[in-house]
CSV table of N, CA and C in Angstrom, one decimal:
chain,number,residue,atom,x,y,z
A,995,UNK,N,10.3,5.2,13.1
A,995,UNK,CA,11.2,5.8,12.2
A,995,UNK,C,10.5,5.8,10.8
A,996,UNK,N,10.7,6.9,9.7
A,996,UNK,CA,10.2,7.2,8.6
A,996,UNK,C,10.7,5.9,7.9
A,997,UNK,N,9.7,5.8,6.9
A,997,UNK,CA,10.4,4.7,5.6
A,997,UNK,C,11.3,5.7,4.6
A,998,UNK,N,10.3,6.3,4.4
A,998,UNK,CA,10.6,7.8,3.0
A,998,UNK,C,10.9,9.2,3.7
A,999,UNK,N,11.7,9.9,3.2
A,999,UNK,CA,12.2,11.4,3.5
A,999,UNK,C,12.2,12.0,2.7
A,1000,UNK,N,12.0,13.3,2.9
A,1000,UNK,CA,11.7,14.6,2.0
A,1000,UNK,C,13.3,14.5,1.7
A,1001,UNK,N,14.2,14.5,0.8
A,1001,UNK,CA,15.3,15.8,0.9
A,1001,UNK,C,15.2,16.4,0.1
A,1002,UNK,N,14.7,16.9,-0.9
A,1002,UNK,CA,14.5,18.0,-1.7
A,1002,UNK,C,13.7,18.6,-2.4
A,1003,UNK,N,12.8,19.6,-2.2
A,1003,UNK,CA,11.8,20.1,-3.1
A,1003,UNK,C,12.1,21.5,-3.8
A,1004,UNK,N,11.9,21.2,-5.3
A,1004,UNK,CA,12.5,22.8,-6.2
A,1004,UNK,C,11.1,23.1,-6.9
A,1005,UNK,N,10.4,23.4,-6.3
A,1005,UNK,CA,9.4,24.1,-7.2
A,1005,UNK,C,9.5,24.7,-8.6
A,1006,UNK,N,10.8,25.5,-8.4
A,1006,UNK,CA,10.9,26.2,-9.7
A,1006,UNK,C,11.3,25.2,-10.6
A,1007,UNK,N,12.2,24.1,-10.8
A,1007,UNK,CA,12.0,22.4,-11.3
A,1007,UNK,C,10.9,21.9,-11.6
A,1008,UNK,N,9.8,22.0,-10.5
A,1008,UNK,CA,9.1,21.0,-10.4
A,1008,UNK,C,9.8,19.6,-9.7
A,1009,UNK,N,10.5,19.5,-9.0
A,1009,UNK,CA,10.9,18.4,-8.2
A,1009,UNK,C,10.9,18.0,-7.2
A,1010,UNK,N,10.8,17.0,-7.1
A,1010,UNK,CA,10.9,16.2,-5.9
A,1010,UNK,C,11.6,15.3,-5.3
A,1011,UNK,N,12.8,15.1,-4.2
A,1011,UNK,CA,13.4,14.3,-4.3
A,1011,UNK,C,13.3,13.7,-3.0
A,1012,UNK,N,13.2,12.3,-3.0
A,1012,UNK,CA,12.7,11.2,-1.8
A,1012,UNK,C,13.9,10.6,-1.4
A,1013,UNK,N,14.6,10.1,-0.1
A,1013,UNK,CA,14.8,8.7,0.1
A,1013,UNK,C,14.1,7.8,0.5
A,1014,UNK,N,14.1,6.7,0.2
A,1014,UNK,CA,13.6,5.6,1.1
A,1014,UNK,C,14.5,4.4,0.6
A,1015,UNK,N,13.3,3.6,1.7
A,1015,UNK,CA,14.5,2.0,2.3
A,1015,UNK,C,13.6,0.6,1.6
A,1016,UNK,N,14.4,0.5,0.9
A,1016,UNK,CA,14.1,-0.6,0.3
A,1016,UNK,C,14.0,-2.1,1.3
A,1017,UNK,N,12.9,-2.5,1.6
A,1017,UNK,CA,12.8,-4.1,2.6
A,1017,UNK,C,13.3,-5.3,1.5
A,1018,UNK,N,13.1,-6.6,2.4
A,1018,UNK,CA,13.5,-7.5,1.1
A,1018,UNK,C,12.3,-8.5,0.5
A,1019,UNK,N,11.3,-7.9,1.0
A,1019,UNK,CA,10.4,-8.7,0.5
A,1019,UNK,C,10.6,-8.2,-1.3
A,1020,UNK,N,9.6,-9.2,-1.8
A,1020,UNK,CA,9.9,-9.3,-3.0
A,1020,UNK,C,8.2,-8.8,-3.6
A,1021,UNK,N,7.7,-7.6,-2.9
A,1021,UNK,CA,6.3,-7.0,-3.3
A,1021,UNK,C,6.8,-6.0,-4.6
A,1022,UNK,N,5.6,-5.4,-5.5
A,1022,UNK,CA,5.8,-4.6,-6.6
A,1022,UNK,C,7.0,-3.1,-5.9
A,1023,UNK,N,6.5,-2.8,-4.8
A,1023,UNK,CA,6.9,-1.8,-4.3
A,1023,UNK,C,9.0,-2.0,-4.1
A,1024,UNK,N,9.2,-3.2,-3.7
A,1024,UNK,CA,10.5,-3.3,-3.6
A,1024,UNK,C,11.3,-3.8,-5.1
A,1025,UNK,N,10.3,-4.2,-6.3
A,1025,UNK,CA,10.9,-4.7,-7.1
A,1025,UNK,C,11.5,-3.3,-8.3
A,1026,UNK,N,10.1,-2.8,-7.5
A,1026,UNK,CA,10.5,-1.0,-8.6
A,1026,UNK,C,12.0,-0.7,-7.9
A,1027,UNK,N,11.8,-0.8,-6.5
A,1027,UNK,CA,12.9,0.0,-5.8
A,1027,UNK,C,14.4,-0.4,-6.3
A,1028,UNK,N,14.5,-1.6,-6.1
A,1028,UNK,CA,15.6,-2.0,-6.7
A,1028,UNK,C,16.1,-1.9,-8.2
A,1029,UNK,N,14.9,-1.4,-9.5
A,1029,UNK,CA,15.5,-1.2,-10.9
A,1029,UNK,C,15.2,-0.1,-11.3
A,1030,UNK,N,14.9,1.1,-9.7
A,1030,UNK,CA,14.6,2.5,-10.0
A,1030,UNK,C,15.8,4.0,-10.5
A,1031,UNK,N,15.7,4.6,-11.5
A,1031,UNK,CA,16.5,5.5,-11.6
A,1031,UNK,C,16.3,6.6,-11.4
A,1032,UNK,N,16.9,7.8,-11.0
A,1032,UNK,CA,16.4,9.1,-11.0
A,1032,UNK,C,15.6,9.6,-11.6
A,1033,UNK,N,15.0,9.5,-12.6
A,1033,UNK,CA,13.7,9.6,-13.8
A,1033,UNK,C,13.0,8.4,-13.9
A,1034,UNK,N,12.9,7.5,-12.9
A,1034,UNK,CA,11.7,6.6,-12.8
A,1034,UNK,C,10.1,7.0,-13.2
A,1035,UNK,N,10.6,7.7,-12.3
A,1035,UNK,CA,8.9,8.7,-11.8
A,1035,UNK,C,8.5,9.9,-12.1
A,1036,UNK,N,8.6,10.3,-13.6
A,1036,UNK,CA,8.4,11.7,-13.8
A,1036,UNK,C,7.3,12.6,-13.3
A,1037,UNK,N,6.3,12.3,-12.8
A,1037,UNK,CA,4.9,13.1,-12.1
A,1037,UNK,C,3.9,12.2,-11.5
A,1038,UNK,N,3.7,13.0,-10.9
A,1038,UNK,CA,2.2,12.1,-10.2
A,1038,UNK,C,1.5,11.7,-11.0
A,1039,UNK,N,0.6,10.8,-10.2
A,1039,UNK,CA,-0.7,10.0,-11.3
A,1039,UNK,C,-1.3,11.2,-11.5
A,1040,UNK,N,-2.6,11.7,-12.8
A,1040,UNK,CA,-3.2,12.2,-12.7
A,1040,UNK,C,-4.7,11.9,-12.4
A,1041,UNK,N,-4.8,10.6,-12.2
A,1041,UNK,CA,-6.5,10.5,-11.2
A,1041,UNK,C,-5.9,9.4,-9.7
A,1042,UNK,N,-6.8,9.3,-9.4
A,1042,UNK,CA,-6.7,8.4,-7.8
A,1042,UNK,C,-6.7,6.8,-8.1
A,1043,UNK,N,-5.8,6.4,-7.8
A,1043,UNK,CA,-5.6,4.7,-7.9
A,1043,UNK,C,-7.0,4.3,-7.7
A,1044,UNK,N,-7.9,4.5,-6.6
A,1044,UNK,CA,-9.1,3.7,-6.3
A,1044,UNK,C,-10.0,4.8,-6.1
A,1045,UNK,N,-10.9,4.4,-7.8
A,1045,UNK,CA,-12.4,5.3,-8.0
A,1045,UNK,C,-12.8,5.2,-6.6
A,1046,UNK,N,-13.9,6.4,-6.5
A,1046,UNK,CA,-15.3,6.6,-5.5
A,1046,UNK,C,-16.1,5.3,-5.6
A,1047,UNK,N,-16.1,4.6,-4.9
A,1047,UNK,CA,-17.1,3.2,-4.8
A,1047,UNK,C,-17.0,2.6,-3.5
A,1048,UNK,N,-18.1,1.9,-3.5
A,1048,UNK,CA,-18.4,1.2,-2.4
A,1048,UNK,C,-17.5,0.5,-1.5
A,1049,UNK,N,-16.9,0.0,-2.9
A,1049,UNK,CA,-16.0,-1.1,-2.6
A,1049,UNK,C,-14.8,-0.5,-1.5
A,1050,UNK,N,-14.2,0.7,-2.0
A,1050,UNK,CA,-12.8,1.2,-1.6
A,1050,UNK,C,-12.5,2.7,-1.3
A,1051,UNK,N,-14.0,3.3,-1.3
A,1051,UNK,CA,-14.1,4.9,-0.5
A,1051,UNK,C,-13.8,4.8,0.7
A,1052,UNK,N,-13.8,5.4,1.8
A,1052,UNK,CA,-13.5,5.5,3.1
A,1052,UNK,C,-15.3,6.6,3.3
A,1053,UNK,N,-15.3,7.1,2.1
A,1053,UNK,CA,-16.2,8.5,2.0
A,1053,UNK,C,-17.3,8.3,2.0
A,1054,UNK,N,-17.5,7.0,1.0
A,1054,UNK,CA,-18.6,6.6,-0.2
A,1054,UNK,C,-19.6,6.4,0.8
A,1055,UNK,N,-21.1,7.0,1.0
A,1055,UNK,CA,-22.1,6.3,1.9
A,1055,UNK,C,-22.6,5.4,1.8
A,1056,UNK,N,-22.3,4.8,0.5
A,1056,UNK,CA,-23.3,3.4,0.4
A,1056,UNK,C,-22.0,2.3,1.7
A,1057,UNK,N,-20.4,2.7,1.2
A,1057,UNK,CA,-19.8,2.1,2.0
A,1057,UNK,C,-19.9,1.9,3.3
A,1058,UNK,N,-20.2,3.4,3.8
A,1058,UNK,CA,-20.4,3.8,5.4
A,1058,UNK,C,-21.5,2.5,5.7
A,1059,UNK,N,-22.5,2.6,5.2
A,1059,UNK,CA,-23.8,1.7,5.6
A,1059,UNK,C,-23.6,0.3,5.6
A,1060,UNK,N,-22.6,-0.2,4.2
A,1060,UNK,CA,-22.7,-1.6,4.6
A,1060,UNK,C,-21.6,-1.6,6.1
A,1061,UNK,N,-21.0,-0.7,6.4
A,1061,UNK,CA,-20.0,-1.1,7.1
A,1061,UNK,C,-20.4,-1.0,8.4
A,1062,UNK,N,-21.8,-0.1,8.9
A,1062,UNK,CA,-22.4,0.2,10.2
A,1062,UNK,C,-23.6,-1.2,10.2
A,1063,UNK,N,-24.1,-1.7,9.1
A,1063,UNK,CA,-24.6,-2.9,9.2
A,1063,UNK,C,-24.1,-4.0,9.6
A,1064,UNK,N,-22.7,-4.4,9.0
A,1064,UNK,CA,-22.1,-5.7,9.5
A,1064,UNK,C,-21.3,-5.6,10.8
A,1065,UNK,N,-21.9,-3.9,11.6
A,1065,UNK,CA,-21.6,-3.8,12.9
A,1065,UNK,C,-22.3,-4.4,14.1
A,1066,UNK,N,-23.5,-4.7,13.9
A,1066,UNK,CA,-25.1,-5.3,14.5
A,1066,UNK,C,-24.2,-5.8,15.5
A,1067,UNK,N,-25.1,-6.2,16.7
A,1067,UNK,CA,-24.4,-7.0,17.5
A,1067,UNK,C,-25.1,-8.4,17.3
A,1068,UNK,N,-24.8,-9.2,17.6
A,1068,UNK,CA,-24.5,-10.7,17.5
A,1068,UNK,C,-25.6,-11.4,18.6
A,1069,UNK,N,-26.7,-12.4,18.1
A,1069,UNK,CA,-27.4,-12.7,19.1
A,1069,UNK,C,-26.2,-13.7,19.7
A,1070,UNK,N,-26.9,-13.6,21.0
A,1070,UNK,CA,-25.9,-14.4,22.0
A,1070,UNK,C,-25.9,-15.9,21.3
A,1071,UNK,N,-24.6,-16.7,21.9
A,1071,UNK,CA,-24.5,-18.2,21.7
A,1071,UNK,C,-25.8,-19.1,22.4
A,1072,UNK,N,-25.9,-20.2,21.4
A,1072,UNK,CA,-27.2,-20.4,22.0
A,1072,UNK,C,-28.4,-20.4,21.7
A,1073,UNK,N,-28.5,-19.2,21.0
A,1073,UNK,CA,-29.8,-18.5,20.8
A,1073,UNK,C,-30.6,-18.9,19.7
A,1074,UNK,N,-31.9,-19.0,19.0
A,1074,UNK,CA,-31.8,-19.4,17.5
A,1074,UNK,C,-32.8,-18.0,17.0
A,1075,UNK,N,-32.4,-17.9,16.0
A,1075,UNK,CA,-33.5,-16.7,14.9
A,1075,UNK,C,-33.8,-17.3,14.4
């Protein structure tokens, strides 16, 4: 089952309107939810939470590589290099 639901989109507004379900953990996401009001959230971000980097692209090739490197296989138990 969905967390969040569309119910309403007005273009000619510009709006957006969500539900979702508040859990009880006590993360950033549930603390907003709880002291959120209809004008919480007036627009999207305008850049991406997590720059192009190594660190946190999915895209980035330097990432791809470290990530097909720490794929190697593993000399067997036992063994010494």
């Amino acid at each position: 089952m969905p967390i969040g639901r569309l119910r309403a989109i007005d273009p000619g507004a510009g709006t957006l309107d969500i539900d979702f379900v508040r859990h009880a953990d006590a993360g950033p996401g549930g603390r907003f939810a709880e002291s959120a009001t209809p004008t919480s959230i007036s627009s999207p971000a305008t850049r991406p939470r997590c720059p192009r980097s190594p660190a946190c692209c999915r895209r980035s090739p330097r990432r791809r590589a470290a990530r097909s490197s720490s794929r190697s296989p593993m000399p067997p138990s036992g063994s010494r290099s």
